[in-house]
Amino acid sequence: MRQSIRIALLSGGVCLVGTTTLAQVNVGITVSQTGPAAALGIPQKNSVAQLPKEIAGQKVDYVVLDDATDPTKAVANARKMIAENKIDYLIGSSATPATMALVDVAAETKTPYCAMVPSKAVVDPVDEKRKWTFKAPQNDAIMAESLAEHMAANGVKSVAFLGFTDGYGQGWLEEVEKAMPAKGIKITAVERFQRTDTSVTGQVLKILASSPDAVLIAASGTVAVMPQKTIKEQGYNKPIYQTHGVGTMDFVRVGGKDVDGTVFPAGPVVVADLLPDSHPSKKVGLEYIKAYEANNKTPFAVFGAHLADCMSIAANSVKPALEKGKPGTAEFRSGLRDAIETTKELPATHGVYNYSPTDHAGLDNRSRVLIKIVNGKWTLLP
Amino acid sequence: MNSTIALFLLQDGVINGAIYALLGVTLVLIFAVTRVIFVPQGEFAAWGALTLASLESGATPGTALLLVVLGVSAAVVETIRERASMRPARLGVMAVRDVAMPIALLLIVSTIAPTKPALWLSVLLTLALVVPLGPLVYRLAFQPIADATVLTLFIAAIGVHFAMIGLGLIFFGAEGFRNEPFIAGVFPLGPLMFKGQSLVILAATAALLAALWFFFEHSMLGKALRATAINRLGARLVGIPTRATGRIAFALAAAIGALSGTLIGSLTTISYDSGFIISLKGFVAAIAAGLASYPVTVVAAIGVGVLESFAAFFASAYKEVIVFSLIIPLLIWRSLVTAHHDEEEE
C-alpha cells in the first residue's frame, strides 16, 4: 500500500514537472474502483485507456484515482489533482453522494466538471454553484417518460412500483409519480426493498393484492432479478418493467427465463449494434465498444460510456478554450466551461448533447431506447 | 391482509430465519471459544455461494487461488514469527498443509471445473475450498492476539471484514451471481407453495443444528471446545491445546458459513459484499441470546426472520430500521436480567 502511494506521489510529481515544461491538457478522474459502486467504477476506469491522447494539437494527460465510493475520499482526490496535477477538467465519481460533494469542489476551484450519475439535482437548477458542473447521463425523467409512453400505448392503466430504498429507487419514484399520472396511469402500490435483501415476498404479496396491470421494478444490476423472480413465482403473468439499471448482459445471465419479456429503457450505446444506421449514436457507440473490448478483453458496460461522453464534451470544446488561455491557467478553465455550455448537436454514445446556460443535462429523447428481452436476447422496440 | 398472506409471510420468515440461525449459531460458537465477535462471518457465506456459482458456470473459482495465497502467507508469517522454536517437523507439516495441499486443490479444481461437475460434487468442492480458509484467517489475524481483550479482538475482526470484502472484489469481481436450486420445482401444501430450495434450507438447518448438538455433547473434540469456552486457562491446564480449538472453531464457522451460502445462493443474487447484512441479522439473534445460548439464538433468529417478513409487508421502506432497532430493547433487557461480570479484569 505504502509502495503504491509512493508511486502515485511520484507520478503526480512527474506530471507537475510535465506541466511546467510543456503545454498540455490535464484531466483528473476519480472513480469508485472499490466499495459498493465498484461495478460502475471498474468499467469507467477501464475506459480511460481509449480516451484521446491528443486534442486540437495539445497533449492530453489523464490522472485516475480510486475513491472507494467514499465522498470524503472523492473530494480529497479532486483537491489533490487540482492542486498537484493542475487539472483543467474533472470527471467523477461513480455514485451520487460523492458526485454531489464534487459539485462544490468544482465551483470553489472554478474547474469545469463532468458528472456521471443520472440524478437531476446534480445540475438542476443551474446556479452559481452548479455553473461549473455538466452531466453526461440521462435524467431519470427521460427514462420514466419512455416507460409511461410504452405502458399507455399497451393498455396499461395501473402500475405498482417496487424500488430500492436508496437514492436510485427514490429518484425513480419521484419521476414515476410525475410521469405515470401524466399518461393517465394509476399507481396502485409503492413498495421498497434493500439491495442486500434475501427475500421480497412480503412486498410482492402486497403489490399483487393491489392487482396492477403492470409492475415496475426500480433496481440496478443483477439484484433486480430476485424481485422479478418472486413476482413470477406468485403466478403474476402481466408485463414487468425494469429501469436502465439492468442494462447489462449480467442481468440476463443471472435472470435466465425469469426475466424474459421484460421491457426496460436504456441509453442507445447499450444496443449500438441493433440501432438503425441513421441513429446519431450508432457510429460513436460502436467505436467505443470496439476500443473497450479490444483494450480490456471483457464485455463493455454502459457506465464506462458515460466517461467517454464526458471526454467527448470536453474534447469538442478545447479548441475555442485555447483562444482564451493556455492549459493549466484559470483562463483556459473558464474558457472550457463557456465552450461546453454552448455545445450544440454533439453526437455521443448515450445521445446527442445540446447544452445551454439553463440546461446542463443536455440530452433529449434521442438518448433513450426501449429494449425488450426476448429468449435471452435484447431486441430494440421501435 | 388475510390468513393466506399471513401464512406466506410466516413461511418466508421462517426460511430466512433458518439462515440467520445458522450464522447466529456460528457467531456464538466463535465467541464462546475464541472471544472474537466475528463480524466477517457473512463473507464465508458469500464466498460459498460465489464459489458454487463459479463451479456451475465452469470457471475456476477465485477462492482456489485465494487459498494458495493465504496458505503461503500463513506459513511464511508463522515461520518468521516463531523462528526460535521452529522445528523441522512443524515446517514439514506447514509445507504440506499450507502450501502443497492448496496448490493440489487448485490443480484439481481447475481440471474438474471446466467439465461442469454435478451439483453434489460442486458443493463438496466448495466446502473443500472455503473450509480451510477459516483456520487460515484465524492464524493470520487472531492467533497472535488470542489473549487480547474482547474489544481488541472485535476491532481486529472489523479489519478482517474489510480485508475479506476487498479480497472478494478482487477474486470474484463486482457482479452478482445466482446458483441453481438443489431441488427445483414447487410443492403445494394447502394454500401454500413450498419451493424445493426452501425445504432444503429447513432440512439442512435442522440437520446442521442436530449435528452441532451431537458434536458438543458427545464428541471429545466438542467437549474440548466447550471446556475452552468455559475457561481458557483451565482448559490449557488440563492439556487442551487452545490454539487448536480456535482453529477448529473457525473451520466450523467457515463450513457452516459456506453451506448457508450455497443454500441461499438460489434464492437471491449474491455478490462479493452481500454477506455482511445477512450475518448482521444473525448477530441480532446472537445478541438476543447473550452470545451464549445456542437454542435461544435459533429461536431469536427465526423471530428476526418472521419480523422482517411482516415488516416488509406492512412498511417495506422501514424494514431494516425495524429489524435493527430491535437490538436496542434487547440489549437493555439483557443488561437488566444478566448479572454483570467484567471479564476484562482477568
XYZ file of C-alpha atoms in Angstrom:
728
model
C 0.000 0.000 0.000
C 2.708 2.441 1.014
C 4.568 1.456 -2.118
C 1.597 2.315 -4.317
C 1.111 5.641 -2.562
C 4.734 6.428 -3.213
C 4.346 5.556 -6.881
C 1.202 7.677 -7.070
C 3.015 10.614 -5.476
C 5.970 10.115 -7.747
C 3.838 10.044 -10.872
C 1.998 13.101 -9.537
C 5.356 14.815 -9.277
C 6.268 13.820 -12.811
C 3.025 15.311 -14.075
C 3.808 18.508 -12.217
C 7.172 18.751 -13.940
C 5.415 17.970 -17.194
C 3.034 20.887 -16.908
C 5.776 23.410 -16.388
C 7.764 22.388 -19.461
C 5.077 21.525 -21.991
C 1.596 22.922 -22.519
C -0.794 20.023 -22.121
C -4.356 19.491 -21.021
C -4.651 17.614 -17.730
C -7.787 15.662 -16.979
C -8.481 14.416 -13.452
C -10.683 11.375 -12.967
C -11.888 9.996 -9.629
C -13.984 6.831 -9.840
C -15.047 4.109 -7.393
C -12.881 1.151 -8.311
C -13.672 -0.382 -4.929
C -16.575 -0.130 -2.485
C -20.298 -0.524 -3.219
C -20.155 1.299 -6.592
C -17.261 -0.824 -7.882
C -19.475 -2.379 -10.567
C -19.742 1.126 -12.059
C -16.267 2.393 -11.275
C -14.335 -0.521 -12.766
C -15.694 -0.163 -16.342
C -15.211 3.602 -16.001
C -11.567 3.165 -15.075
C -11.179 0.625 -17.882
C -12.425 3.220 -20.369
C -9.620 5.679 -19.661
C -7.056 3.896 -21.857
C -9.079 4.590 -25.016
C -9.626 8.319 -24.422
C -7.917 10.659 -26.924
C -4.228 11.304 -26.224
C -4.182 14.494 -28.246
C -6.865 17.133 -28.779
C -6.514 20.218 -31.019
C -2.735 19.813 -31.111
C -2.491 19.606 -27.311
C -1.204 16.551 -25.499
C -3.784 15.228 -23.038
C -2.761 13.588 -19.790
C -5.104 11.623 -17.521
C -4.809 11.111 -13.782
C -7.056 8.370 -12.386
C -7.645 7.901 -8.643
C -9.853 5.473 -6.724
C -12.256 6.973 -4.169
C -13.646 3.684 -2.798
C -17.236 5.051 -3.150
C -16.426 7.424 -0.285
C -17.464 11.088 -0.756
C -14.681 12.303 1.572
C -12.070 10.411 -0.406
C -13.524 11.691 -3.712
C -13.229 15.274 -2.507
C -9.660 14.663 -1.313
C -8.806 13.104 -4.688
C -10.261 16.063 -6.573
C -8.445 18.617 -4.422
C -5.191 16.719 -4.784
C -5.494 16.583 -8.571
C -6.458 20.247 -8.769
C -3.565 21.351 -6.555
C -0.839 18.970 -7.660
C -1.702 17.977 -11.206
C -3.184 21.354 -12.207
C -6.074 19.601 -13.892
C -8.196 21.564 -16.383
C -11.167 19.223 -16.321
C -12.577 16.968 -13.612
C -14.608 13.785 -14.170
C -16.245 11.656 -11.457
C -17.474 9.896 -9.447
C -19.411 6.632 -9.807
C -22.136 7.118 -7.166
C -24.420 10.047 -6.371
C -23.199 11.044 -2.858
C -19.592 11.501 -3.997
C -20.741 13.321 -7.121
C -22.793 15.786 -5.070
C -19.718 16.548 -2.988
C -17.600 17.162 -6.083
C -20.042 19.787 -7.389
C -18.953 22.034 -4.508
C -15.260 21.411 -5.119
C -15.638 22.240 -8.821
C -17.448 25.506 -8.049
C -14.965 26.540 -5.363
C -11.883 25.893 -7.511
C -13.552 27.021 -10.741
C -12.803 23.771 -12.518
C -15.139 22.521 -15.259
C -16.592 19.239 -14.042
C -18.463 16.385 -15.672
C -20.722 14.160 -13.537
C -21.517 10.542 -14.424
C -24.679 9.925 -12.361
C -28.251 10.466 -13.596
C -29.570 12.486 -10.580
C -31.140 15.674 -11.856
C -30.185 17.524 -8.669
C -26.531 17.494 -9.762
C -27.177 20.132 -12.446
C -30.622 21.490 -11.734
C -31.194 24.390 -11.289
C -28.058 25.817 -12.925
C -26.994 28.379 -10.296
C -23.657 29.950 -9.270
C -22.557 26.629 -7.771
C -23.746 24.270 -10.496
C -22.441 26.581 -13.233
C -19.244 24.525 -13.361
C -20.950 21.146 -13.492
C -22.198 19.300 -16.566
C -23.901 15.939 -16.590
C -23.426 13.121 -19.108
C -26.121 10.502 -18.177
C -29.798 10.891 -18.995
C -32.193 12.376 -16.440
C -34.356 9.701 -14.856
C -37.325 11.719 -16.170
C -36.435 10.903 -19.791
C -36.339 7.220 -18.932
C -39.530 7.272 -16.840
C -41.464 9.076 -19.593
C -40.446 6.482 -22.160
C -41.820 3.737 -19.924
C -45.046 5.673 -19.315
C -45.499 6.074 -23.083
C -44.972 2.365 -23.678
C -47.417 1.450 -20.909
C -50.086 3.844 -22.176
C -49.697 2.509 -25.740
C -50.137 -1.059 -24.499
C -53.273 -0.525 -22.475
C -51.681 -0.489 -19.027
C -53.995 1.509 -16.751
C -52.335 0.909 -13.397
C -48.834 0.116 -12.217
C -47.210 -0.925 -8.947
C -43.745 0.310 -8.009
C -41.091 -1.813 -6.304
C -37.808 0.020 -5.839
C -34.581 0.248 -3.874
C -34.734 2.159 -0.583
C -31.647 4.147 -1.653
C -31.188 7.206 -3.879
C -31.702 5.196 -7.056
C -35.146 3.979 -6.012
C -36.097 7.373 -4.574
C -35.064 9.220 -7.767
C -37.132 6.839 -9.861
C -40.125 7.023 -7.537
C -40.213 10.808 -7.837
C -40.120 10.652 -11.641
C -42.656 7.826 -11.795
C -45.068 9.783 -9.605
C -44.924 12.560 -12.205
C -44.710 10.601 -15.458
C -47.369 7.948 -14.815
C -50.334 10.169 -13.799
C -49.452 12.424 -16.775
C -50.320 9.482 -19.043
C -53.400 8.558 -17.006
C -51.769 5.574 -15.321
C -52.667 4.963 -11.692
C -50.007 3.909 -9.181
C -51.571 1.161 -7.065
C -48.762 0.394 -4.631
C -45.319 1.688 -3.715
C -43.039 -0.833 -2.048
C -39.320 -0.671 -1.302
C -36.559 -3.201 -0.717
C -32.880 -3.283 0.147
C -30.100 -4.139 -2.257
C -28.990 -6.853 0.178
C -32.404 -8.412 0.908
C -32.655 -12.163 0.537
C -36.419 -12.093 0.102
C -39.111 -9.662 -1.117
C -42.091 -11.952 -0.615
C -43.813 -9.500 1.747
C -43.597 -6.588 -0.686
C -44.651 -8.711 -3.659
C -47.722 -10.086 -1.851
C -48.829 -6.559 -1.061
C -48.239 -5.425 -4.649
C -50.200 -8.315 -6.126
C -53.039 -7.669 -3.682
C -53.444 -4.250 -5.325
C -53.861 -6.046 -8.711
C -51.928 -3.702 -11.022
C -51.826 -4.053 -14.836
C -48.017 -3.956 -14.697
C -45.179 -3.849 -12.181
C -42.179 -1.536 -12.428
C -39.035 -2.635 -10.600
C -36.568 0.189 -9.939
C -33.356 -1.614 -9.050
C -29.954 -1.942 -10.598
C -27.673 -4.751 -11.650
C -28.211 -8.417 -11.023
C -30.021 -7.704 -7.725
C -33.031 -6.668 -9.839
C -33.564 -10.330 -10.815
C -34.743 -11.505 -7.389
C -37.923 -9.366 -7.116
C -38.910 -10.272 -10.670
C -38.455 -13.971 -9.940
C -40.556 -13.654 -6.786
C -43.346 -11.909 -8.725
C -43.343 -14.671 -11.367
C -43.387 -17.361 -8.683
C -46.565 -15.865 -7.246
C -48.235 -16.526 -10.578
C -48.240 -12.976 -11.948
C -48.157 -13.021 -15.753
C -48.781 -9.396 -16.715
C -45.971 -7.141 -18.030
C -42.969 -6.398 -15.823
C -40.918 -3.279 -16.467
C -37.402 -2.588 -15.237
C -35.224 0.527 -15.314
C -31.977 1.285 -17.153
C -30.116 -0.031 -14.096
C -30.443 -3.542 -15.577
C -28.785 -2.674 -18.881
C -26.068 -5.315 -18.632
C -25.926 -8.805 -20.053
C -25.248 -9.977 -16.488
C -28.920 -9.292 -15.764
C -29.947 -11.754 -18.471
C -27.216 -14.201 -17.438
C -28.421 -14.294 -13.827
C -32.131 -13.932 -14.602
C -32.437 -16.561 -17.330
C -36.010 -17.325 -18.325
C -37.410 -15.442 -15.320
C -36.633 -12.109 -16.993
C -37.884 -12.995 -20.467
C -40.340 -10.404 -21.744
C -39.011 -7.615 -19.531
C -39.137 -4.116 -21.042
C -36.612 -1.504 -19.909
C -35.239 1.821 -21.170
C -31.545 2.292 -21.849
C -29.002 4.594 -23.401
C -28.501 3.893 -27.119
C -24.942 2.587 -26.654
C -26.341 -0.472 -24.858
C -27.766 -1.732 -28.161
C -25.416 0.096 -30.520
C -25.278 -2.860 -32.925
C -29.092 -3.002 -33.183
C -29.599 0.729 -33.823
C -30.630 1.860 -37.310
C -27.729 3.394 -39.255
C -29.443 6.783 -39.109
C -29.184 6.946 -35.290
C -26.622 9.597 -34.299
C -25.160 7.404 -31.519
C -24.595 4.293 -33.626
C -21.148 5.169 -35.017
C -19.727 6.642 -31.781
C -21.240 3.824 -29.752
C -19.765 1.060 -31.888
C -16.351 2.735 -31.865
C -16.474 2.956 -28.079
C -17.431 -0.706 -27.670
C -14.790 -1.899 -30.138
C -11.991 0.005 -28.407
C -13.172 -1.028 -24.930
C -13.385 -4.708 -25.726
C -10.024 -4.647 -27.531
C -8.334 -2.972 -24.552
C -9.945 -4.954 -21.749
C -10.932 -8.317 -23.253
C -14.198 -8.085 -21.271
C -17.687 -7.011 -22.440
C -18.300 -3.267 -22.119
C -20.685 -1.846 -19.523
C -22.868 1.198 -20.040
C -21.280 3.131 -17.132
C -17.911 3.376 -18.863
C -19.565 5.010 -21.859
C -20.550 7.958 -19.622
C -16.852 8.593 -19.069
C -16.237 8.553 -22.830
C -19.130 11.007 -23.273
C -17.689 13.324 -20.603
C -14.475 13.377 -22.583
C -16.249 13.937 -25.940
C -17.921 17.002 -24.471
C -14.577 18.416 -23.330
C -12.686 17.415 -26.483
C -15.156 19.356 -28.594
C -14.529 22.483 -26.512
C -10.750 22.507 -26.132
C -10.151 24.460 -29.363
C -12.281 27.520 -28.503
C -10.911 27.445 -24.944
C -7.328 27.618 -26.217
C -8.095 31.072 -27.587
C -8.813 32.228 -24.023
C -5.641 30.933 -22.432
C -3.057 28.193 -22.095
C -3.973 24.871 -20.472
C -3.238 24.977 -16.763
C -4.472 28.573 -16.367
C -7.713 29.851 -14.879
C -8.493 31.497 -18.254
C -8.342 28.158 -20.055
C -10.593 26.512 -17.486
C -13.233 29.203 -17.649
C -12.954 29.229 -21.463
C -13.504 25.465 -21.464
C -16.580 25.837 -19.282
C -18.038 28.545 -21.533
C -17.363 26.473 -24.645
C -19.001 23.359 -23.184
C -22.065 25.397 -22.312
C -22.516 26.269 -25.997
C -22.187 22.652 -27.214
C -24.692 22.006 -29.983
C -25.757 18.704 -31.582
C -22.751 16.733 -30.381
C -23.302 13.023 -31.026
C -22.000 10.737 -28.262
C -22.527 7.165 -27.097
C -25.569 7.979 -24.942
C -27.285 10.502 -27.191
C -26.880 13.982 -28.643
C -25.726 16.830 -26.380
C -27.129 20.369 -26.514
C -26.047 22.407 -23.516
C -27.261 25.918 -22.673
C -26.826 28.299 -19.726
C -30.049 26.899 -18.251
C -29.608 23.247 -19.174
C -26.532 21.338 -18.085
C -28.124 17.904 -18.594
C -28.072 18.325 -22.345
C -29.847 15.203 -23.562
C -33.217 14.755 -25.254
C -35.371 11.807 -26.356
C -32.636 10.579 -28.688
C -30.792 9.486 -25.551
C -33.033 6.533 -24.774
C -34.326 3.446 -26.476
C -36.670 0.774 -25.188
C -35.381 -2.776 -25.026
C -37.345 -5.977 -24.623
C -35.713 -9.228 -23.538
C -36.841 -11.988 -25.904
C -35.439 -15.508 -25.486
C -32.446 -14.250 -23.539
C -31.599 -11.632 -26.195
C -32.139 -7.893 -26.304
C -34.447 -6.617 -29.005
C -34.965 -2.969 -29.826
C -38.549 -1.700 -29.535
C -39.449 0.981 -32.057
C -54.241 -8.989 4.882
C -55.829 -12.419 5.127
C -54.700 -15.727 6.576
C -53.174 -16.928 3.287
C -50.919 -13.892 3.095
C -50.037 -14.300 6.767
C -49.081 -17.925 6.154
C -46.958 -16.928 3.155
C -45.152 -14.300 5.210
C -44.645 -16.734 8.042
C -43.173 -19.339 5.703
C -40.872 -16.761 4.110
C -39.783 -15.505 7.529
C -39.017 -18.957 8.884
C -36.870 -19.814 5.858
C -34.833 -16.616 6.072
C -34.715 -17.075 9.834
C -33.188 -20.537 9.340
C -30.242 -18.997 7.514
C -29.869 -16.296 10.183
C -29.975 -19.072 12.776
C -27.041 -20.883 11.170
C -24.973 -17.711 11.031
C -26.057 -16.655 14.525
C -25.082 -20.020 15.983
C -21.606 -19.801 14.422
C -21.185 -16.313 15.878
C -21.995 -17.686 19.317
C -19.668 -20.635 18.745
C -16.714 -18.488 17.711
C -17.305 -16.026 20.518
C -17.526 -18.762 23.120
C -14.312 -20.462 22.025
C -12.122 -17.533 20.983
C -13.938 -14.432 22.367
C -13.888 -12.966 18.846
C -17.096 -11.240 17.709
C -16.640 -12.493 14.190
C -18.040 -9.704 12.009
C -16.928 -11.270 8.692
C -18.935 -14.486 9.182
C -21.201 -13.407 6.295
C -18.236 -13.294 3.933
C -17.869 -17.062 4.227
C -21.497 -17.350 3.144
C -20.940 -15.028 0.177
C -17.747 -16.856 -0.789
C -19.537 -20.195 -0.546
C -22.305 -19.006 -2.881
C -19.854 -17.376 -5.310
C -17.548 -20.411 -5.368
C -20.502 -22.646 -6.175
C -21.655 -20.201 -8.867
C -18.192 -20.233 -10.489
C -18.122 -24.030 -10.485
C -21.611 -24.140 -12.018
C -20.525 -21.869 -14.839
C -17.420 -23.996 -15.452
C -14.897 -21.437 -14.223
C -12.169 -21.959 -11.627
C -13.400 -20.109 -8.525
C -11.322 -17.289 -7.104
C -11.259 -18.990 -3.712
C -8.925 -21.687 -5.106
C -6.248 -19.114 -5.799
C -7.049 -17.246 -2.592
C -6.472 -20.432 -0.615
C -2.966 -20.753 -2.061
C -2.202 -17.091 -1.315
C -3.465 -17.273 2.275
C -1.844 -20.662 2.879
C 1.576 -19.478 1.747
C 1.240 -16.225 3.737
C 0.225 -18.072 6.895
C 3.182 -20.453 6.558
C 5.648 -17.637 5.941
C 4.287 -15.400 8.706
C 4.263 -18.228 11.240
C 7.793 -19.339 10.330
C 9.127 -15.830 10.802
C 7.193 -15.189 13.987
C 8.191 -18.433 15.667
C 11.615 -18.906 14.123
C 13.214 -19.503 17.534
C 11.058 -22.528 18.359
C 10.556 -23.781 14.805
C 11.313 -27.472 14.353
C 11.825 -29.279 11.035
C 8.788 -31.439 11.745
C 6.486 -28.416 12.050
C 7.996 -26.869 8.948
C 7.210 -30.092 7.148
C 3.622 -30.090 8.384
C 3.164 -26.494 7.268
C 4.754 -27.144 3.872
C 2.301 -29.966 3.248
C -0.802 -28.434 4.817
C -0.446 -24.765 3.852
C 1.457 -24.924 0.572
C 1.186 -28.324 -1.062
C -2.477 -29.019 -0.265
C -3.861 -25.676 -1.510
C -1.809 -25.998 -4.704
C -3.059 -29.557 -5.181
C -6.655 -28.338 -4.619
C -6.138 -25.537 -7.137
C -4.913 -28.044 -9.729
C -7.755 -30.467 -9.009
C -10.408 -27.751 -9.166
C -9.042 -26.198 -12.343
C -9.166 -29.608 -14.071
C -12.615 -30.533 -12.768
C -14.295 -27.107 -13.103
C -14.431 -26.924 -16.942
C -16.347 -30.207 -17.021
C -19.173 -28.534 -15.032
C -19.284 -31.130 -12.229
C -22.508 -32.470 -10.745
C -24.137 -30.387 -8.008
C -23.124 -32.637 -5.095
C -19.519 -32.621 -6.299
C -19.594 -28.824 -6.708
C -20.884 -28.413 -3.166
C -18.161 -30.725 -1.857
C -15.505 -28.817 -3.773
C -16.927 -25.529 -2.462
C -16.616 -26.806 1.092
C -13.101 -28.134 0.414
C -12.099 -24.678 -0.809
C -13.825 -22.476 1.771
C -13.432 -24.505 4.977
C -9.588 -24.280 5.137
C -9.925 -20.503 4.757
C -11.464 -20.326 8.249
C -8.409 -21.616 10.174
C -6.121 -19.605 7.878
C -7.965 -16.391 8.723
C -7.697 -17.303 12.411
C -3.961 -17.985 12.197
C -3.202 -14.823 10.258
C -5.381 -12.383 12.154
C -6.420 -13.661 15.575
C -3.963 -16.279 16.849
C -1.159 -13.779 17.537
C -3.527 -11.672 19.644
C -5.549 -14.538 21.100
C -5.102 -13.249 24.649
C -6.052 -9.642 23.942
C -9.273 -8.070 25.242
C -12.645 -8.641 23.584
C -12.537 -5.074 22.288
C -9.150 -5.553 20.584
C -10.338 -8.783 19.031
C -13.507 -7.051 17.850
C -11.516 -4.263 16.197
C -9.317 -6.888 14.528
C -12.481 -8.635 13.310
C -13.672 -5.408 11.677
C -10.298 -5.103 9.957
C -10.577 -8.697 8.749
C -14.086 -7.903 7.450
C -12.772 -5.087 5.250
C -9.841 -7.198 4.072
C -12.182 -10.048 3.148
C -14.580 -7.711 1.299
C -11.628 -6.361 -0.706
C -10.319 -9.843 -1.492
C -13.814 -10.891 -2.538
C -13.958 -7.995 -5.003
C -10.589 -8.949 -6.492
C -11.311 -12.665 -6.769
C -14.979 -12.642 -7.800
C -15.495 -9.242 -9.440
C -18.248 -6.750 -8.694
C -21.127 -8.548 -10.408
C -23.618 -10.773 -8.606
C -24.377 -14.441 -9.247
C -27.210 -16.854 -8.607
C -26.975 -20.602 -8.146
C -29.162 -23.414 -9.390
C -31.567 -24.653 -6.676
C -30.706 -28.016 -5.107
C -34.259 -29.157 -5.719
C -36.103 -27.267 -8.442
C -39.866 -27.087 -8.506
C -42.659 -26.107 -6.155
C -44.684 -28.295 -3.798
C -48.222 -27.188 -2.945
C -49.394 -27.720 0.619
C -52.881 -26.419 1.286
C -52.934 -22.786 0.163
C -49.135 -22.566 0.425
C -46.494 -23.224 -2.181
C -43.208 -24.573 -0.862
C -40.177 -24.067 -3.060
C -37.923 -27.119 -3.215
C -35.000 -24.981 -2.139
C -36.916 -23.752 0.947
C -37.414 -27.328 2.068
C -33.704 -27.997 1.513
C -32.852 -24.975 3.667
C -35.112 -26.093 6.516
C -33.836 -29.670 6.366
C -30.184 -28.613 6.146
C -30.540 -26.178 9.045
C -32.204 -28.797 11.233
C -29.566 -31.380 10.326
C -26.684 -28.991 10.964
C -28.068 -27.896 14.317
C -28.568 -31.524 15.339
C -25.025 -32.337 14.218
C -23.658 -29.421 16.239
C -25.555 -30.571 19.296
C -24.173 -34.080 18.903
C -20.663 -32.716 18.345
C -20.684 -30.625 21.510
C -22.407 -33.163 23.725
C -20.910 -36.445 22.621
C -17.514 -35.974 20.977
C -14.171 -35.416 22.675
C -13.322 -32.534 20.356
C -16.660 -30.844 21.031
C -16.158 -31.201 24.760
C -12.678 -29.707 24.425
C -14.211 -26.717 22.597
C -16.788 -26.327 25.340
C -14.141 -26.531 28.009
C -12.149 -23.807 26.284
C -15.278 -21.711 26.030
C -15.967 -22.006 29.747
C -12.424 -21.424 30.979
C -9.422 -20.962 28.674
C -6.813 -21.198 31.412
C -8.405 -24.237 32.993
C -8.671 -25.914 29.606
C -4.995 -25.305 28.966
C -4.112 -26.709 32.403
C -5.872 -30.000 31.681
C -3.987 -30.307 28.409
C -6.374 -28.931 25.793
C -4.384 -27.083 23.108
C -6.332 -23.774 23.000
C -4.670 -22.755 19.755
C -6.062 -25.808 18.045
C -9.542 -25.172 19.448
C -9.527 -21.684 17.875
C -8.676 -23.167 14.503
C -11.359 -25.812 14.824
C -13.952 -23.206 15.765
C -13.038 -21.155 12.693
C -13.105 -24.233 10.456
C -16.619 -24.993 11.720
C -17.629 -21.372 11.147
C -16.311 -21.427 7.595
C -18.054 -24.728 6.920
C -21.431 -23.553 8.212
C -20.979 -20.182 6.504
C -20.131 -21.747 3.145
C -23.009 -24.167 3.421
C -25.518 -21.408 4.225
C -24.117 -19.531 1.234
C -24.768 -22.426 -1.103
C -28.283 -22.697 0.370
C -29.330 -19.050 -0.153
C -27.478 -18.677 -3.458
C -30.503 -19.791 -5.440
C -32.994 -17.613 -3.551
C -31.306 -14.295 -4.197
C -28.460 -12.694 -6.111
C -25.215 -12.868 -4.143
C -22.297 -10.575 -4.820
C -18.965 -10.189 -3.050
C -20.419 -7.825 -0.397
C -23.813 -9.488 0.228
C -22.728 -11.461 3.271
C -22.412 -8.662 5.783
C -26.082 -7.714 6.210
C -27.142 -11.356 6.339
C -24.726 -12.150 9.135
C -25.656 -8.909 10.889
C -29.185 -10.270 11.235
C -27.724 -13.465 12.631
C -25.817 -11.212 15.003
C -29.050 -9.619 16.250
C -30.210 -13.119 17.154
C -26.890 -13.964 18.782
C -27.127 -10.790 20.878
C -30.635 -11.753 21.968
C -29.086 -14.967 23.269
C -26.363 -13.028 25.063
C -23.750 -14.600 22.749
C -24.057 -17.665 24.951
C -27.051 -19.905 24.265
C -27.426 -21.865 21.023
C -31.141 -22.728 21.347
C -32.092 -19.141 22.209
C -30.097 -17.949 19.183
C -32.060 -20.250 16.897
C -35.412 -19.139 18.277
C -34.398 -15.476 18.108
C -33.118 -15.868 14.538
C -36.416 -17.285 13.378
C -38.103 -14.422 15.224
C -35.931 -11.938 13.328
C -36.815 -13.622 10.018
C -40.549 -13.537 10.722
C -40.434 -9.937 11.983
C -38.539 -8.958 8.856
C -41.006 -10.627 6.568
C -44.027 -8.987 8.213
C -42.247 -5.617 8.335
C -41.594 -5.967 4.587
C -45.322 -6.366 4.043
C -46.538 -3.534 6.243
C -43.779 -0.927 5.860
C -41.213 -2.044 3.332
C -39.295 1.238 3.327
C -38.618 0.901 7.072
C -37.963 -2.842 7.204
C -34.254 -2.681 8.093
C -34.909 0.087 10.602
C -37.463 -2.088 12.353
C -35.214 -5.173 12.375
C -32.102 -3.418 13.629
C -33.952 -1.218 16.140
C -34.908 -4.483 17.771
C -31.376 -4.735 19.110
C -31.822 -1.728 21.427
C -34.620 -3.117 23.650
C -32.865 -6.479 23.502
C -29.645 -5.001 24.846
C -31.479 -3.126 27.585
C -33.331 -6.274 28.557
C -30.126 -8.317 28.597
C -28.247 -5.812 30.680
C -31.124 -5.810 33.191
C -31.527 -9.578 33.529
C -27.920 -10.771 33.403
C -25.598 -10.278 36.333
C -22.753 -8.095 35.191
C -19.355 -9.755 35.260
C -16.379 -7.894 33.952
C -14.202 -10.320 32.073
C -11.753 -7.582 31.102
C -10.390 -7.792 34.648
C -8.800 -11.212 34.170
